[in-house]
PDB file of C-alpha atoms in Angstrom:
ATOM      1  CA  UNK A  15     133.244  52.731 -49.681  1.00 62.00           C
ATOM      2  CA  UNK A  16     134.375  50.387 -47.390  1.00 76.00           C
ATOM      3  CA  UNK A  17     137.852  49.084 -47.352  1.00 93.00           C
ATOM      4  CA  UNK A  18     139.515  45.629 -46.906  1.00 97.00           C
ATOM      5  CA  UNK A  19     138.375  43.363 -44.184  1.00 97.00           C
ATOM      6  CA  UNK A  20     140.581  40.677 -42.542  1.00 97.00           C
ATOM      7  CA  UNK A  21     139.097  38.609 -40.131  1.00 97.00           C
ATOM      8  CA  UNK A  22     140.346  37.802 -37.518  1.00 97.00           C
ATOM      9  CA  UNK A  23     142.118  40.250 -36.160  1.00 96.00           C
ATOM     10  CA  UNK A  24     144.200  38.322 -33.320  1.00 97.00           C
ATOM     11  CA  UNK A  25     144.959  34.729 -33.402  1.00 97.00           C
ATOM     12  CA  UNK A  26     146.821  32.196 -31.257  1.00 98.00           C
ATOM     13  CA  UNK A  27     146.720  28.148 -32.710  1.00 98.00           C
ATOM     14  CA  UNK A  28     149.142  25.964 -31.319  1.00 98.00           C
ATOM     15  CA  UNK A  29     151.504  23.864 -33.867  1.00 98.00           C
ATOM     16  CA  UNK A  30     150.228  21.562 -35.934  1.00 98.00           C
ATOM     17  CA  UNK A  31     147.234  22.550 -35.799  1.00 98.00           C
ATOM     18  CA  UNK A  32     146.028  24.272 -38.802  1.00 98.00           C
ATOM     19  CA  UNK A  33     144.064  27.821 -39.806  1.00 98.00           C
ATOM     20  CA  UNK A  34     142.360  29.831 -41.971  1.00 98.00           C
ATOM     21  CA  UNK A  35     142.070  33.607 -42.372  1.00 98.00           C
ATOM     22  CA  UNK A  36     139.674  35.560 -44.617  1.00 98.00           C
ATOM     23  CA  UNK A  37     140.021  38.577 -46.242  1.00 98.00           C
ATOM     24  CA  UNK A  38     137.176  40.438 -48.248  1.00 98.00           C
ATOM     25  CA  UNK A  39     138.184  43.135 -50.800  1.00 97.00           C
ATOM     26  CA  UNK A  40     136.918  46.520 -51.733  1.00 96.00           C
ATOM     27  CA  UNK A  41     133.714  45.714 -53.524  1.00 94.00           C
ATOM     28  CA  UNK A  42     134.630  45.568 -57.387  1.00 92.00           C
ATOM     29  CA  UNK A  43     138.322  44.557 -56.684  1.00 94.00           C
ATOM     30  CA  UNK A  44     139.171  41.087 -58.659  1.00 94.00           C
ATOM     31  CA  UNK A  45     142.687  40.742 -57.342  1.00 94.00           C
ATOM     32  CA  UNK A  46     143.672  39.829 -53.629  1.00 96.00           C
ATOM     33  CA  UNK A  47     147.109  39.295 -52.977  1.00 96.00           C
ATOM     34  CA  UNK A  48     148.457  37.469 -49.520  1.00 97.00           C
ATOM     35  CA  UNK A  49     151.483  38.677 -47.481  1.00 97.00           C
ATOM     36  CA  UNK A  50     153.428  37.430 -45.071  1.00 97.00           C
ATOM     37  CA  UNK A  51     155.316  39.851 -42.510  1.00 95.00           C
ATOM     38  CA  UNK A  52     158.120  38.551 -39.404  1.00 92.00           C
ATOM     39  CA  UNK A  53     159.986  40.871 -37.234  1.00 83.00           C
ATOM     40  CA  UNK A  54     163.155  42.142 -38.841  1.00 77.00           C
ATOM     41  CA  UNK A  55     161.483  40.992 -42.703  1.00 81.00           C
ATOM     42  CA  UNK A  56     159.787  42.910 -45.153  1.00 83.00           C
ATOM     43  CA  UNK A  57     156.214  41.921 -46.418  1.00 93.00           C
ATOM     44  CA  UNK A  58     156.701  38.624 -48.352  1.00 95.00           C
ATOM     45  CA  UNK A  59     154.677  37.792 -51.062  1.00 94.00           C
ATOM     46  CA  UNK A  60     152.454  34.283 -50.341  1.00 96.00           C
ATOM     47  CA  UNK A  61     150.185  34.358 -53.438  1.00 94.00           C
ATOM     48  CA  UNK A  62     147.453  36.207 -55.342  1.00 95.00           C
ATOM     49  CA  UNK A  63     144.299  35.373 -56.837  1.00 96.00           C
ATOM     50  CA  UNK A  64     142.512  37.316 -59.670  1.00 94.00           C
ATOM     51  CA  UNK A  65     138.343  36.013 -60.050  1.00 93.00           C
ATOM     52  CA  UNK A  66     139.040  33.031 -58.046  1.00 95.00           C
ATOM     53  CA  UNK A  67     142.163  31.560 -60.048  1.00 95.00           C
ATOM     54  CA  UNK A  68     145.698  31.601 -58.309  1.00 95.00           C
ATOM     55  CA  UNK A  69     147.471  33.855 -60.806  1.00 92.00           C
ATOM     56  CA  UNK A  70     150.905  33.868 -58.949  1.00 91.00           C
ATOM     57  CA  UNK A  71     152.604  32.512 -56.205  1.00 93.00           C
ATOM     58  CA  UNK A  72     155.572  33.259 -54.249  1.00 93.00           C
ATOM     59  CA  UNK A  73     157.995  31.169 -52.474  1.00 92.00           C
ATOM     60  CA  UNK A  74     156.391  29.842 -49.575  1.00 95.00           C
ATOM     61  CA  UNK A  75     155.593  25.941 -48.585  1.00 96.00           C
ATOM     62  CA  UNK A  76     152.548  24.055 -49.790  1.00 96.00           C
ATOM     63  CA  UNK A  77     151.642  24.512 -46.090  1.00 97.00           C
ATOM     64  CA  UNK A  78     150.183  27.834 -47.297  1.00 98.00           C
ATOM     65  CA  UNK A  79     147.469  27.355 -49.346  1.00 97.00           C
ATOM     66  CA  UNK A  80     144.786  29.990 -50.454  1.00 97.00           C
ATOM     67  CA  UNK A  81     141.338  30.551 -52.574  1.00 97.00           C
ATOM     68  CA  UNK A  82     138.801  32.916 -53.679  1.00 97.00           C
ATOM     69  CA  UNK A  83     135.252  32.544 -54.230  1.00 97.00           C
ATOM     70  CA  UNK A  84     133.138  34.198 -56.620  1.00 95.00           C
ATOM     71  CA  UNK A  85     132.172  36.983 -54.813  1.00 94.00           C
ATOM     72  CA  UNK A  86     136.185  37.555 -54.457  1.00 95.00           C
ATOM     73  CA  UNK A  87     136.304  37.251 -51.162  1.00 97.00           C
ATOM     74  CA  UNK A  88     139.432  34.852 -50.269  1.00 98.00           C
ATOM     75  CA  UNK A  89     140.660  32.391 -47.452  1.00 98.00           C
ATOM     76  CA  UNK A  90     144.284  31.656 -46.651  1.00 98.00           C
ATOM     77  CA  UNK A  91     144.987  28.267 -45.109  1.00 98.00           C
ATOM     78  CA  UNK A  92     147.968  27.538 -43.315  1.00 98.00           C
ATOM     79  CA  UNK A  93     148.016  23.610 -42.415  1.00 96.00           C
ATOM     80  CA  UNK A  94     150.716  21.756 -39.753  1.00 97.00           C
ATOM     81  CA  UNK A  95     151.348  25.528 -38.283  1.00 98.00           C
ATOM     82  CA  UNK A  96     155.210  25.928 -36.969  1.00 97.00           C
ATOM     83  CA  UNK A  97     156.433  28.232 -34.700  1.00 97.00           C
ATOM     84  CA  UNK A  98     157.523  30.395 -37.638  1.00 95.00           C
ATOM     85  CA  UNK A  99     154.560  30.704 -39.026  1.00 97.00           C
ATOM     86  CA  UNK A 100     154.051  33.454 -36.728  1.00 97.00           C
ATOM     87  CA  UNK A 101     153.599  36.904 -38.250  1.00 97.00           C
ATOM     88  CA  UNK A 102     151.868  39.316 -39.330  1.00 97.00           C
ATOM     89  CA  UNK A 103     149.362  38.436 -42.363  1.00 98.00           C
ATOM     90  CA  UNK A 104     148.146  41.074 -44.916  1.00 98.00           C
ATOM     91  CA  UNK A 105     145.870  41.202 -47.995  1.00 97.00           C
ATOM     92  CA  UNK A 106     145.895  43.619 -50.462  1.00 96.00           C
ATOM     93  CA  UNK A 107     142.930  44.236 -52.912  1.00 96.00           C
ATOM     94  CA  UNK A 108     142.913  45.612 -56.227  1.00 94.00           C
ATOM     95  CA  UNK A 109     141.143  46.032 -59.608  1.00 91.00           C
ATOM     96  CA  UNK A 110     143.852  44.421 -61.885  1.00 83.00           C
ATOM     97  CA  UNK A 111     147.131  43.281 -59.608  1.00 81.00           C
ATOM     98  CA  UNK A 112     148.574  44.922 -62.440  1.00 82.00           C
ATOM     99  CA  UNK A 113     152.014  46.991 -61.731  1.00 80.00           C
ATOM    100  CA  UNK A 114     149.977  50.251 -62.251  1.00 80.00           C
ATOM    101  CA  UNK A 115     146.915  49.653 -60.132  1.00 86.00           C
ATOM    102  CA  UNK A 116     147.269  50.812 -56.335  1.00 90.00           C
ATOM    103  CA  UNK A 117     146.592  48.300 -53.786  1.00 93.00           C
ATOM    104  CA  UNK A 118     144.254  48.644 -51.060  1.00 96.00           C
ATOM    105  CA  UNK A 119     145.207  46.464 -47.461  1.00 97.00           C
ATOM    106  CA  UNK A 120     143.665  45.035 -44.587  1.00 97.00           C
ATOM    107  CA  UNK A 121     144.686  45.964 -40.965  1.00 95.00           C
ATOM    108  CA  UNK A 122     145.927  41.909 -41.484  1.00 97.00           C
ATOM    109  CA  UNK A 123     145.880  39.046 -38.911  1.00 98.00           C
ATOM    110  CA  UNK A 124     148.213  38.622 -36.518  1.00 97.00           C
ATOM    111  CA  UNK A 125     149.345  34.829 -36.232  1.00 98.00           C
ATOM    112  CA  UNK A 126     150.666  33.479 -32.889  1.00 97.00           C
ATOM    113  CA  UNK A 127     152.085  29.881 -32.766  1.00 98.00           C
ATOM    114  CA  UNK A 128     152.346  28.049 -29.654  1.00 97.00           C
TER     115      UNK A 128
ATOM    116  CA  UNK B   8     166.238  36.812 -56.441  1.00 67.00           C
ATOM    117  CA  UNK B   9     164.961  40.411 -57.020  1.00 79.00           C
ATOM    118  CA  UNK B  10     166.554  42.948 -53.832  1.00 89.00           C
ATOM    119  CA  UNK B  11     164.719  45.894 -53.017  1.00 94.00           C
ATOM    120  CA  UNK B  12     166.840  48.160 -49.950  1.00 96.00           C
ATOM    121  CA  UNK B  13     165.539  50.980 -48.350  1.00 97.00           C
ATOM    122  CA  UNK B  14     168.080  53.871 -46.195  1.00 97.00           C
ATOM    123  CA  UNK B  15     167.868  54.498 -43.816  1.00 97.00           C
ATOM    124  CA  UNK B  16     166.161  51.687 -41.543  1.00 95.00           C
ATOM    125  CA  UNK B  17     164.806  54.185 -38.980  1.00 96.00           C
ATOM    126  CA  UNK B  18     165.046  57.672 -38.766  1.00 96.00           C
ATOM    127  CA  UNK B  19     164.741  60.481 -36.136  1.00 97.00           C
ATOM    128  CA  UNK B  20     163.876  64.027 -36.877  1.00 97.00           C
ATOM    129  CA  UNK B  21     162.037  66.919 -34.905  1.00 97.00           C
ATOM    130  CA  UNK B  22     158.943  68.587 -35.774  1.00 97.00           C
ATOM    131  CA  UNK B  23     159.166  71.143 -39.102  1.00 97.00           C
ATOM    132  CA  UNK B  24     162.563  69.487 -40.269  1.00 97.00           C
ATOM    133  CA  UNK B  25     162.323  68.451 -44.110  1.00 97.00           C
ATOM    134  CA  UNK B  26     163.520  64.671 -44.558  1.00 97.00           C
ATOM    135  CA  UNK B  27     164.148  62.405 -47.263  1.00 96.00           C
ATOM    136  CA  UNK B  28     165.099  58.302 -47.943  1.00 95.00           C
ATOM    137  CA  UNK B  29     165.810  56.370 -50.561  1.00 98.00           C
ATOM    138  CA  UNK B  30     164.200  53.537 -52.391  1.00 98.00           C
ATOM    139  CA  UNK B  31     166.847  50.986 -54.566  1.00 97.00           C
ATOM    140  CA  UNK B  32     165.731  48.590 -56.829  1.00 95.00           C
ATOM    141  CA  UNK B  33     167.309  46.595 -59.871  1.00 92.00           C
ATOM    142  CA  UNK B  34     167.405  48.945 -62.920  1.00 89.00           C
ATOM    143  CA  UNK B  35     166.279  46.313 -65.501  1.00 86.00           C
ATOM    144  CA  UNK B  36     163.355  45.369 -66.558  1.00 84.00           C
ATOM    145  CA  UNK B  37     161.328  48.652 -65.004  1.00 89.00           C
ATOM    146  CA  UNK B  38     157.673  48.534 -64.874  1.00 91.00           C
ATOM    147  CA  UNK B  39     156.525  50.237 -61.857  1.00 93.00           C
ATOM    148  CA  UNK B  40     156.969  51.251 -58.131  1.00 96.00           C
ATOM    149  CA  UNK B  41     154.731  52.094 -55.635  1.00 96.00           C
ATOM    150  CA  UNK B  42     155.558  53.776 -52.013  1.00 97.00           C
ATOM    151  CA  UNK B  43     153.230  53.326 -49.080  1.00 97.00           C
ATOM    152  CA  UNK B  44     152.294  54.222 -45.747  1.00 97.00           C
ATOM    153  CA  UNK B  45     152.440  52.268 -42.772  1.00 96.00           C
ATOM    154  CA  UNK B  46     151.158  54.002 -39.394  1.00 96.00           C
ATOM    155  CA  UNK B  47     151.177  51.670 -36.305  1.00 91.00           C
ATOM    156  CA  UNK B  48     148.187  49.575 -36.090  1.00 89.00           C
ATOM    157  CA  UNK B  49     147.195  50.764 -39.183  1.00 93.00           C
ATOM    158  CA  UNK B  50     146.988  49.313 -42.891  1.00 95.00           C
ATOM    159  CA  UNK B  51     149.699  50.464 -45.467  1.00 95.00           C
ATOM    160  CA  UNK B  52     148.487  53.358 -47.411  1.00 96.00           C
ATOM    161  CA  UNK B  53     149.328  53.531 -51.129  1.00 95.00           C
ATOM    162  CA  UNK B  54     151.246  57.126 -51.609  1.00 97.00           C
ATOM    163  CA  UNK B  55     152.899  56.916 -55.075  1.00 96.00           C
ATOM    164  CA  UNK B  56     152.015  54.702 -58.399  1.00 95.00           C
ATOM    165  CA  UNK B  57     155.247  55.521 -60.109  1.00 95.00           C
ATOM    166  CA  UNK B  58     156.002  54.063 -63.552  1.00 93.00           C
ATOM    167  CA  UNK B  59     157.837  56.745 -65.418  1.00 93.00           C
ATOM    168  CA  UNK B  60     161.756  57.577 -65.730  1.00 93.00           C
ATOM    169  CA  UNK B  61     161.798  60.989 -64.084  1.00 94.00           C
ATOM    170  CA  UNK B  62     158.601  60.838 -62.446  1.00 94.00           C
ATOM    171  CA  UNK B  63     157.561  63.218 -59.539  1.00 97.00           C
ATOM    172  CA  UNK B  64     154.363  62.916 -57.597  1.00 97.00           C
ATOM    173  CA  UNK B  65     153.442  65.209 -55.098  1.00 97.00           C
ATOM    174  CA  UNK B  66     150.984  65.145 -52.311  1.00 96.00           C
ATOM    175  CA  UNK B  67     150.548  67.254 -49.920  1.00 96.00           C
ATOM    176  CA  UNK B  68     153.992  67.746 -47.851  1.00 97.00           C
ATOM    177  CA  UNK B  69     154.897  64.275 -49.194  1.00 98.00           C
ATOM    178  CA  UNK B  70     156.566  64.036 -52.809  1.00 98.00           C
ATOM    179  CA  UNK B  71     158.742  61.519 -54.744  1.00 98.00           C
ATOM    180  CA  UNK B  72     161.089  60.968 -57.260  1.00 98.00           C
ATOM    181  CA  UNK B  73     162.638  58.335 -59.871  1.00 97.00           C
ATOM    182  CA  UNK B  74     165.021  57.175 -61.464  1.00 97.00           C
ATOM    183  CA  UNK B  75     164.910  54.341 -63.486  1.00 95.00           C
ATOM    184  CA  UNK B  76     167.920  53.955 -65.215  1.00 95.00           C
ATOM    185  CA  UNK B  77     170.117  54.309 -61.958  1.00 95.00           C
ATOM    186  CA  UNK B  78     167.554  52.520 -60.062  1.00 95.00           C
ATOM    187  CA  UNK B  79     166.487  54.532 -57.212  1.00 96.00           C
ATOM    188  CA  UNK B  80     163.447  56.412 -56.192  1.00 98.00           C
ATOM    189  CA  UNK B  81     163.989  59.251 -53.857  1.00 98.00           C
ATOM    190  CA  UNK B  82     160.642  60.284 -50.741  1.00 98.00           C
ATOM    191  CA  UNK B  83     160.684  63.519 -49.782  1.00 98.00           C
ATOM    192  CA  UNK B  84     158.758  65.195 -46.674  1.00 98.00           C
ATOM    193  CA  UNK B  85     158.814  68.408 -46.529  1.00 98.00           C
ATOM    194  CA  UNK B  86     158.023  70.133 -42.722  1.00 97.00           C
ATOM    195  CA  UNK B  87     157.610  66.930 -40.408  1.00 97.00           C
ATOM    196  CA  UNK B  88     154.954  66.509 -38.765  1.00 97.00           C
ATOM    197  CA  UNK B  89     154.379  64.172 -35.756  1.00 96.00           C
ATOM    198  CA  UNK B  90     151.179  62.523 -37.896  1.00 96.00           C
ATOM    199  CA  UNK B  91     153.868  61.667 -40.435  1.00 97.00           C
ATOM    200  CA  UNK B  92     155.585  59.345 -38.228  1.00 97.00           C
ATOM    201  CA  UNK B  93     155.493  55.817 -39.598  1.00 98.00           C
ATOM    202  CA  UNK B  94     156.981  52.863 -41.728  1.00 97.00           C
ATOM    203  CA  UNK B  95     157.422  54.197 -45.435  1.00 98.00           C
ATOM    204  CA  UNK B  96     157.611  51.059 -47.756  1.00 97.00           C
ATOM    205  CA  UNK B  97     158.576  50.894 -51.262  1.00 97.00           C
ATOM    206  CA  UNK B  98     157.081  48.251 -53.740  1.00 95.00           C
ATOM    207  CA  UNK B  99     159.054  46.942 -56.764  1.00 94.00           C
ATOM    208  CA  UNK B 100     156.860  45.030 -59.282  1.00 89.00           C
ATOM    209  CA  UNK B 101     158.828  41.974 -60.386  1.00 84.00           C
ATOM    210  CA  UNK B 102     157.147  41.101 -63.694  1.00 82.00           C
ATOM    211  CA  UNK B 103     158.736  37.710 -63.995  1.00 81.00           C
ATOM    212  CA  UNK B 104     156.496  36.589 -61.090  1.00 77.00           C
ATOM    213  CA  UNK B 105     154.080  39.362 -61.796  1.00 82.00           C
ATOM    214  CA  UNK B 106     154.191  40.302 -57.927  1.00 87.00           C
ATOM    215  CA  UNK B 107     155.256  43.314 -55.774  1.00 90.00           C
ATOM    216  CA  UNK B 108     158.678  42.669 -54.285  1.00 93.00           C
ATOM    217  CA  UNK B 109     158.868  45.216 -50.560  1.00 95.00           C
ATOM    218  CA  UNK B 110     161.656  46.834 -49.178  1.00 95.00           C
ATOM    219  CA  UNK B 111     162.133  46.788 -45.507  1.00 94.00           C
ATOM    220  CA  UNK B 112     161.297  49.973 -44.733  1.00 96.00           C
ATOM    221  CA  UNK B 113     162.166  53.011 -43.305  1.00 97.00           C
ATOM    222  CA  UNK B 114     160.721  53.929 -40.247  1.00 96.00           C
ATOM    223  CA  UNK B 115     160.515  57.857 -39.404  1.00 98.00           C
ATOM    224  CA  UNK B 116     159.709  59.317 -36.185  1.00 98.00           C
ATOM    225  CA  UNK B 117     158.609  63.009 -35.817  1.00 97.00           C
ATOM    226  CA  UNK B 118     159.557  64.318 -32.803  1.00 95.00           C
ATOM    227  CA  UNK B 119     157.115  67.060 -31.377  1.00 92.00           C
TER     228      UNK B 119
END
């Protein structure tokens, strides 16, 4: 089965520019959640969407924006990029995004502002 | 605003030592907590789905403990190996925003 695909892998955008990274779940999996990680910080929660509705969202600008399509594969926009936007960006998949149901990640992208 | 620590930050231990860290979360309002994986250039790895006081899962050389009511969750690996050498993150689910809340992490390194 094949697992969670984030794409791209590597990606350097200079600020104020904007960008968009994909991420397509295990097949089956409804729920893909966005994190954020910077050096020295744990994995911050951005948002998640469950068959392409945001169902939560976490405490992050309206820079950060996010969808998922129908076949619940889902894009994460970033628009006016700062310097500390750079990180490390993960997506989880899952059935539910229930507290019970494992989550499955990408290899993320990694986000370098200029 | 939900805290979720993890002890130690990093940790150094030679090959066929047993090991263990700690997990600390609030102790209200339990519903679950997961622990993962994270090798280096890798994707976290879900280990543990926890949601029971008193749980303990076992896999392998790897097994873990809670405890709700005191708030902690203990991993234990037993026999290092150098393939176990990685960040080990912890995963509080917050049902008020009905998200997973991380810990920093604790990163071991087997030493062959």
């Amino acid at each position: 089965k094949a697992g969670v695909t984030q794409t791209p892998r590597y990606l350097i955008k200079t600020r104020g520019q904007q960008v968009t990274l994909s991420c397509s779940p295990i097949s089956g999996h409804r729920s893909v959640s966005w994190y954020q990680q910077t050096p020295g910080q744990g994995l911050q929660f951005l948002f998640e969407y469950f068959s392409e509705t945001q169902r939560n969202k976490g405490n992050f600008p309206g820079r950060f924006s996010g969808r998922q399509f129908s076949n619940s594969r889902s894009e994460m926009n970033v628009s006016t990029l700062e310097l500390g936007d750079s990180a490390l960006y993960l997506c989880a998949s899952s059935l539910r995004g229930r507290e019970n149901t494992e989550a499955f990640f990408g290899q993320g992208t990694r986000l370098t502002v200029v | 605003i939900l805290n979720v620590e993890q002890s130690p930050q990093s940790l150094h231990v030679q090959e066929g030592d047993s090991t263990n860290f700690t997990c600390s979360f609030p102790s209200s309002n339990f519903y679950a907590l997961h622990w993962y994986r994270w090798e280096t250039a890798k994707s976290p790895e879900a280990l543990f789905v926890m949601t029971l006081n008193g749980d303990e899962k076992k896999k392998g050389r790897i097994s873990a403990t809670l405890n709700t009511k005191e708030g902690y969750s203990y991993l234990y690996i037993k026999g290092s190996q150098p393939e176990d050498s990685a960040t080990y993150l912890c995963a509080f689910w917050n049902n008020y925003g009905q998200n997973f809340v991380f810990g920093p992490g604790t990163r071991l390194s087997v030493l062959p």
